[in-house]
């Protein structure tokens, strides 16, 4: 069994902190509902929309999988220890593309559709919305965006975002820029 390196564990803890959006010390279904409602607010889209139903479906599936694989004591809450064990198994199974990528692409495309652009560019204002949806300080969004926009283009592409997210999720390289995906780690 692989064990997370200290760097990977630090990032797993940061991810837990981000997903525990109501800050009650566990990740539970309600955190995902709150995140979904935040998306509805910041994108925005209505709670009666197809978009809401689509994203809700992805989140509920994700939550069911998390419960199944991570909730060892079956209390429908994920403790930080359960989360870390879960992240460990995700890396072992190399499941980024199956578990994580679909929701990310769905969200990026929400912004793309809204702007009617095919090759969507994520500028700092959209990046700030990502952070607001996860309850992270906007100021940190700007600092992080500047770090990630290495070529100083003023935008990030979908490919760059998904590459950084993947690095956050699984990289063991201290110098990987994606480590900063959620502002700090
Ligand atoms: Ca929580
Ligand atoms: Ca539990």
XYZ file of N, CA and C and ligand atoms in Angstrom:
557
model
N 0.837 -1.205 0.000
C 0.000 0.000 0.000
C 0.871 1.253 0.000
N 0.595 2.120 -0.932
C 1.308 3.405 -0.978
C 0.894 4.238 0.230
N 1.789 5.053 0.671
C 1.419 5.988 1.724
C 1.710 7.384 1.199
N 0.805 8.314 1.481
C 1.010 9.682 1.012
C 2.323 10.218 1.559
N 3.033 10.949 0.719
C 4.236 11.624 1.199
C 3.786 12.817 2.044
N 4.702 13.388 2.849
C 4.295 14.550 3.655
C 3.676 15.664 2.802
N 4.229 15.899 1.606
C 3.677 16.940 0.730
C 2.246 16.591 0.315
N 2.038 15.362 -0.103
C 0.699 14.943 -0.526
C -0.289 15.004 0.644
N 0.206 14.658 1.829
C -0.696 14.696 2.983
C -1.086 16.135 3.326
N -0.120 17.049 3.206
C -0.430 18.460 3.468
C -1.521 18.950 2.522
N -1.425 18.544 1.256
C -2.413 18.974 0.278
C -3.764 18.294 0.531
N -3.725 17.033 0.963
C -4.979 16.338 1.276
C -5.685 17.064 2.430
N -4.902 17.526 3.414
C -5.493 18.279 4.530
C -6.075 19.601 4.057
N -5.373 20.233 3.129
C -5.876 21.502 2.597
C -7.197 21.273 1.841
N -7.258 20.184 1.071
C -8.464 19.879 0.312
C -9.626 19.611 1.277
N -9.337 18.922 2.366
C -10.354 18.650 3.377
C -10.902 19.960 3.943
N -9.974 20.868 4.257
C -10.341 22.171 4.801
C -11.272 22.925 3.828
N -10.947 22.832 2.534
C -11.741 23.529 1.513
C -13.132 22.890 1.401
N -13.187 21.557 1.361
C -14.485 20.901 1.188
C -15.351 20.953 2.440
N -14.731 21.061 3.605
C -15.519 21.221 4.834
C -15.952 22.681 4.909
N -16.860 23.023 4.018
C -17.146 24.440 3.809
C -17.889 25.056 4.991
N -18.625 24.243 5.765
C -19.297 24.799 6.952
C -18.409 24.710 8.207
N -17.152 24.324 8.002
C -16.154 24.338 9.089
C -16.568 23.610 10.350
N -17.251 22.470 10.209
C -17.618 21.754 11.433
C -16.679 20.578 11.706
N -15.595 20.494 10.938
C -14.578 19.490 11.241
C -14.784 18.145 10.567
N -15.894 17.993 9.825
C -16.058 16.776 9.027
C -16.594 17.180 7.652
N -16.360 16.321 6.663
C -16.967 16.546 5.357
C -18.215 15.674 5.312
N -19.352 16.285 4.997
C -20.596 15.524 4.915
C -21.406 16.020 3.725
N -22.537 15.359 3.497
C -23.353 15.684 2.327
C -23.669 17.182 2.258
N -23.960 17.741 3.414
C -24.327 19.157 3.451
C -23.232 20.078 2.888
N -21.969 19.730 3.089
C -20.895 20.567 2.529
C -21.024 20.625 1.005
N -21.334 19.479 0.396
C -21.458 19.455 -1.063
C -22.686 20.253 -1.517
N -23.784 20.176 -0.740
C -24.965 20.981 -1.077
C -24.631 22.464 -0.993
N -23.883 22.828 0.041
C -23.517 24.243 0.201
C -22.625 24.706 -0.943
N -21.686 23.846 -1.361
C -20.793 24.212 -2.465
C -21.614 24.387 -3.748
N -22.531 23.460 -3.981
C -23.386 23.553 -5.171
C -24.186 24.859 -5.163
N -24.759 25.196 -4.022
C -25.547 26.428 -3.945
C -24.681 27.660 -4.146
N -23.451 27.578 -3.688
C -22.515 28.683 -3.919
C -22.235 28.856 -5.404
N -22.046 27.720 -6.101
C -21.839 27.806 -7.551
C -23.022 28.493 -8.207
N -24.241 28.082 -7.779
C -25.455 28.661 -8.358
C -25.460 30.178 -8.178
N -24.941 30.623 -7.041
C -24.882 32.055 -6.767
C -23.829 32.778 -7.600
N -22.624 32.212 -7.684
C -21.530 32.969 -8.310
C -21.506 32.881 -9.833
N -22.025 31.779 -10.424
C -21.906 31.687 -11.894
C -22.723 32.762 -12.627
N -24.009 33.049 -12.396
C -24.991 32.318 -11.604
C -25.897 31.456 -12.483
N -26.631 30.537 -11.807
C -27.693 29.779 -12.495
C -28.769 29.461 -11.461
N -29.987 29.217 -11.958
C -31.092 29.039 -11.020
C -31.110 27.618 -10.473
N -31.709 27.475 -9.287
C -31.780 26.146 -8.671
C -32.782 25.242 -9.367
N -33.556 25.848 -10.299
C -34.522 25.040 -11.062
C -33.926 24.623 -12.404
N -32.698 25.075 -12.681
C -32.160 24.881 -14.033
C -31.608 23.473 -14.259
N -31.473 23.165 -15.545
C -30.817 21.947 -15.996
C -29.385 21.888 -15.435
N -28.717 23.044 -15.467
C -27.344 23.151 -14.974
C -27.251 22.713 -13.519
N -28.197 23.190 -12.723
C -28.204 22.841 -11.303
C -28.388 21.331 -11.141
N -29.342 20.799 -11.889
C -29.597 19.352 -11.793
C -28.371 18.545 -12.232
N -27.722 19.007 -13.316
C -26.547 18.296 -13.821
C -25.413 18.271 -12.808
N -25.143 19.438 -12.239
C -24.041 19.525 -11.283
C -24.388 18.774 -9.992
N -25.663 18.868 -9.603
C -26.114 18.155 -8.414
C -25.910 16.645 -8.588
N -26.212 16.165 -9.773
C -26.049 14.749 -10.068
C -24.580 14.335 -9.901
N -23.672 15.165 -10.450
C -22.238 14.857 -10.333
C -21.794 14.872 -8.867
N -22.261 15.876 -8.127
C -21.858 15.959 -6.709
C -22.427 14.818 -5.874
N -23.691 14.455 -6.145
C -24.281 13.367 -5.351
C -23.547 12.045 -5.633
N -23.191 11.845 -6.909
C -22.420 10.642 -7.242
C -21.073 10.637 -6.558
N -20.434 11.795 -6.581
C -19.131 11.922 -5.945
C -19.267 11.609 -4.455
N -20.306 12.184 -3.844
C -20.512 11.989 -2.406
C -20.746 10.505 -2.090
N -21.568 9.844 -2.920
C -21.828 8.415 -2.694
C -20.540 7.606 -2.756
N -19.692 7.955 -3.732
C -18.407 7.251 -3.854
C -17.534 7.504 -2.637
N -17.513 8.762 -2.199
C -16.692 9.099 -1.020
C -17.174 8.293 0.175
N -18.509 8.262 0.360
C -19.055 7.506 1.493
C -18.640 6.044 1.415
N -18.787 5.500 0.223
C -18.504 4.091 0.029
C -17.035 3.767 0.321
N -16.143 4.613 -0.193
C -14.714 4.300 -0.074
C -14.048 4.876 1.173
N -14.628 5.951 1.731
C -13.887 6.639 2.788
C -14.507 6.529 4.176
N -15.825 6.291 4.242
C -16.481 6.380 5.548
C -16.345 5.063 6.311
N -15.153 4.821 6.862
C -14.909 3.497 7.469
C -15.822 3.229 8.661
N -16.179 4.254 9.438
C -17.053 3.974 10.590
C -18.540 4.169 10.271
N -18.850 4.389 8.996
C -20.243 4.450 8.522
C -21.140 5.423 9.295
N -20.595 6.601 9.596
C -21.455 7.580 10.288
C -21.895 8.703 9.352
N -21.676 8.510 8.049
C -22.045 9.505 7.030
C -21.342 10.845 7.212
N -20.228 10.818 7.898
C -19.366 11.988 8.006
C -17.944 11.517 7.742
N -17.188 12.360 7.041
C -15.813 11.979 6.751
C -14.890 12.789 7.651
N -14.207 12.086 8.519
C -13.246 12.762 9.390
C -11.975 13.021 8.589
N -11.098 13.853 9.140
C -9.871 14.155 8.410
C -9.019 12.886 8.209
N -9.042 11.993 9.192
C -8.278 10.733 9.051
C -8.862 9.877 7.930
N -10.193 9.810 7.889
C -10.838 9.029 6.816
C -10.527 9.658 5.459
N -10.505 10.977 5.438
C -10.226 11.700 4.186
C -8.820 11.388 3.677
N -7.871 11.394 4.599
C -6.482 11.154 4.196
C -6.310 9.717 3.680
N -6.961 8.782 4.356
C -6.900 7.392 3.884
C -7.524 7.296 2.489
N -8.611 8.046 2.298
C -9.298 8.061 1.003
C -8.391 8.636 -0.092
N -7.738 9.768 0.207
C -6.839 10.388 -0.777
C -5.730 9.420 -1.153
N -5.276 8.689 -0.165
C -4.262 7.690 -0.407
C -4.759 6.652 -1.425
N -5.978 6.185 -1.221
C -6.494 5.161 -2.136
C -6.750 5.752 -3.525
N -7.132 7.045 -3.583
C -7.351 7.678 -4.890
C -6.061 7.720 -5.694
N -4.971 8.055 -5.008
C -3.696 8.129 -5.713
C -3.269 6.729 -6.161
N -3.489 5.770 -5.274
C -3.171 4.374 -5.636
C -3.934 3.910 -6.868
N -5.214 4.325 -6.931
C -6.046 3.860 -8.055
C -5.920 4.756 -9.280
N -5.154 5.831 -9.144
C -4.964 6.741 -10.268
C -6.315 7.199 -10.829
N -7.186 7.683 -9.934
C -8.580 7.900 -10.341
C -8.913 9.356 -10.646
N -7.890 10.184 -10.810
C -8.145 11.600 -11.071
C -9.129 11.803 -12.232
N -8.841 11.135 -13.348
C -9.662 11.392 -14.532
C -11.100 10.948 -14.359
N -11.280 9.855 -13.632
C -12.639 9.367 -13.467
C -13.397 10.161 -12.397
N -12.747 10.462 -11.294
C -13.467 11.028 -10.151
C -13.474 12.547 -10.093
N -12.424 13.154 -10.521
C -12.257 14.574 -10.253
C -12.480 15.417 -11.502
N -11.941 14.950 -12.595
C -11.965 15.754 -13.815
C -13.376 16.132 -14.302
N -14.368 15.204 -14.283
C -15.680 15.570 -14.841
C -16.304 16.802 -14.182
N -16.253 16.877 -12.863
C -16.863 18.026 -12.175
C -16.115 19.310 -12.546
N -14.793 19.221 -12.571
C -13.995 20.403 -12.897
C -14.327 20.916 -14.296
N -14.388 20.010 -15.256
C -14.679 20.429 -16.634
C -16.086 20.989 -16.732
N -17.012 20.374 -16.021
C -18.394 20.855 -16.029
C -18.429 22.305 -15.539
N -17.730 22.567 -14.464
C -17.739 23.916 -13.881
C -17.053 24.912 -14.810
N -15.919 24.534 -15.367
C -15.224 25.448 -16.282
C -16.137 25.781 -17.464
N -16.850 24.767 -17.956
C -17.716 25.003 -19.117
C -18.939 25.842 -18.789
N -19.335 25.842 -17.530
C -20.436 26.734 -17.133
C -20.067 28.172 -17.439
N -18.824 28.492 -17.110
C -18.364 29.850 -17.370
C -18.194 30.056 -18.878
N -17.759 29.030 -19.566
C -17.575 29.127 -21.010
C -18.908 29.381 -21.711
N -19.943 28.574 -21.351
C -21.247 28.733 -21.996
C -21.795 30.126 -21.767
N -21.620 30.559 -20.539
C -22.157 31.851 -20.170
C -21.533 32.957 -21.028
N -20.303 32.763 -21.366
C -19.611 33.794 -22.131
C -19.603 33.536 -23.633
N -20.255 32.436 -24.027
C -20.370 32.097 -25.443
C -19.025 32.111 -26.170
N -18.033 31.551 -25.497
C -16.727 31.481 -26.141
C -16.324 30.023 -26.201
N -15.730 29.645 -27.308
C -15.377 28.226 -27.395
C -14.075 27.900 -26.689
N -13.065 28.717 -26.967
C -11.805 28.453 -26.261
C -11.770 29.364 -25.041
N -12.431 28.909 -24.008
C -12.652 29.783 -22.871
C -11.364 30.103 -22.124
N -11.269 31.353 -21.748
C -10.103 31.806 -20.998
C -10.529 32.185 -19.579
N -9.858 31.580 -18.624
C -10.202 31.859 -17.232
C -9.345 33.020 -16.759
N -9.976 34.169 -16.604
C -9.199 35.313 -16.133
C -9.332 35.413 -14.618
N -8.734 36.445 -14.062
C -8.685 36.520 -12.603
C -10.087 36.652 -12.004
N -11.028 37.281 -12.728
C -12.368 37.455 -12.153
C -13.085 36.102 -12.037
N -12.875 35.213 -13.011
C -13.474 33.876 -12.922
C -12.772 33.062 -11.834
N -11.459 33.214 -11.768
C -10.701 32.500 -10.751
C -11.164 32.907 -9.344
N -11.483 34.181 -9.197
C -12.011 34.657 -7.906
C -13.343 33.996 -7.586
N -14.158 33.790 -8.637
C -15.442 33.108 -8.408
C -15.237 31.667 -7.933
N -14.223 31.006 -8.494
C -13.905 29.642 -8.013
C -13.643 29.690 -6.505
N -12.840 30.653 -6.116
C -12.470 30.744 -4.705
C -13.672 31.080 -3.827
N -14.480 32.028 -4.298
C -15.661 32.413 -3.506
C -16.568 31.195 -3.308
N -16.734 30.388 -4.376
C -17.591 29.202 -4.267
C -17.063 28.247 -3.200
N -15.765 28.185 -3.044
C -15.177 27.298 -2.031
C -14.938 28.018 -0.705
N -15.461 29.222 -0.598
C -15.335 29.943 0.673
C -13.910 30.399 0.970
N -13.090 30.558 -0.080
C -11.707 30.998 0.141
C -11.611 32.488 -0.173
N -10.752 33.148 0.569
C -10.540 34.581 0.432
C -10.188 34.992 -1.011
N -10.915 36.006 -1.500
C -10.701 36.518 -2.856
C -9.277 37.024 -3.093
N -8.725 37.657 -2.090
C -7.380 38.233 -2.207
C -6.368 37.120 -2.534
N -6.585 35.960 -1.894
C -5.731 34.802 -2.132
C -5.887 34.324 -3.584
N -7.072 34.500 -4.141
C -7.316 34.108 -5.542
C -6.402 34.908 -6.461
N -6.296 36.186 -6.205
C -5.489 37.038 -7.066
C -4.006 36.649 -6.985
N -3.544 36.466 -5.741
C -2.131 36.071 -5.561
C -1.848 34.736 -6.263
N -2.786 33.793 -6.111
C -2.582 32.472 -6.711
C -2.619 32.564 -8.235
N -3.572 33.327 -8.737
C -3.682 33.486 -10.184
C -2.364 34.007 -10.757
N -1.788 35.010 -10.105
C -0.514 35.573 -10.579
C 0.595 34.524 -10.597
N 0.573 33.633 -9.596
C 1.574 32.558 -9.558
C 1.370 31.584 -10.718
N 0.097 31.232 -10.972
C -0.192 30.183 -11.948
C -0.104 30.684 -13.392
N -0.351 31.961 -13.569
C -0.284 32.538 -14.913
C 1.176 32.870 -15.231
N 1.966 31.813 -15.418
C 3.421 31.994 -15.553
C 3.800 32.865 -16.745
N 3.055 32.705 -17.843
C 3.430 33.484 -19.031
C 2.840 34.884 -19.025
N 2.136 35.228 -17.946
C 1.511 36.556 -17.798
C 0.607 36.895 -18.986
N -0.217 35.914 -19.368
C -1.149 36.126 -20.477
C -2.393 36.873 -20.008
N -2.636 36.830 -18.685
C -3.863 37.441 -18.166
C -5.022 36.454 -18.129
N -4.762 35.209 -18.502
C -5.800 34.175 -18.409
C -5.146 32.797 -18.308
N -5.931 31.842 -17.837
C -5.511 30.436 -17.836
C -6.475 29.674 -18.742
N -5.969 28.675 -19.436
C -6.847 27.874 -20.296
C -7.413 26.699 -19.494
N -8.406 26.041 -20.055
C -8.980 24.859 -19.411
C -7.889 23.803 -19.172
N -7.013 23.638 -20.161
C -5.927 22.658 -20.020
C -4.996 23.008 -18.870
N -4.700 24.299 -18.745
C -3.811 24.697 -17.641
C -4.478 24.447 -16.288
N -5.756 24.845 -16.194
C -6.468 24.650 -14.925
C -6.491 23.167 -14.541
N -6.829 22.302 -15.516
C -6.932 20.884 -15.169
C -5.546 20.286 -14.876
N -4.530 20.835 -15.526
C -3.169 20.362 -15.235
C -2.756 20.757 -13.805
N -3.039 21.991 -13.421
C -2.696 22.445 -12.063
C -3.479 21.683 -11.002
N -4.749 21.452 -11.297
C -5.605 20.719 -10.354
C -5.042 19.309 -10.159
N -4.642 18.712 -11.270
C -4.079 17.365 -11.179
C -2.796 17.369 -10.346
N -1.973 18.385 -10.554
C -0.741 18.487 -9.766
C -1.061 18.641 -8.278
N -2.070 19.467 -7.991
C -2.458 19.635 -6.587
C -2.838 18.283 -6.008
N -3.618 17.589 -6.795
C -4.212 16.346 -6.381
C -3.185 15.228 -6.177
N -2.195 15.134 -7.037
C -1.337 13.953 -6.943
C 0.160 14.196 -7.018
N 0.597 15.409 -7.373
C 2.031 15.574 -7.580
C 2.816 15.471 -6.268
N 4.011 14.942 -6.405
C 4.877 14.872 -5.247
C 6.108 15.748 -5.458
N 5.964 16.727 -6.308
C 7.064 17.630 -6.604
C 6.845 18.937 -5.835
N 7.782 19.233 -4.932
C 7.663 20.452 -4.108
C 7.560 21.709 -4.973
N 8.109 21.658 -6.185
C 8.116 22.850 -7.030
C 6.925 22.938 -7.985
N 6.029 21.957 -7.936
C 4.880 21.998 -8.860
C 3.989 23.186 -8.505
N 3.722 24.026 -9.495
C 2.891 25.212 -9.242
C 1.486 24.846 -8.801
N 0.998 23.701 -9.298
C -0.347 23.257 -8.942
C -0.543 23.051 -7.443
N 0.550 22.902 -6.698
C 0.433 22.778 -5.236
C -0.327 23.972 -4.644
N -0.277 25.097 -5.365
C -0.900 26.335 -4.874
C -2.358 26.462 -5.268
N -2.915 25.423 -5.888
C -4.246 25.524 -6.475
C -5.293 26.143 -5.537
N -5.249 25.778 -4.266
C -6.198 26.347 -3.302
C -5.568 27.440 -2.440
N -4.597 28.126 -3.018
C -4.057 29.311 -2.356
C -2.925 29.060 -1.384
N -3.007 27.983 -0.618
C -1.924 27.627 0.281
C -2.026 26.125 0.549
N -0.987 25.563 1.138
C -1.033 24.115 1.423
C -0.067 23.767 2.528
Ca -18.574 20.003 7.184
Ca -16.947 8.566 9.174
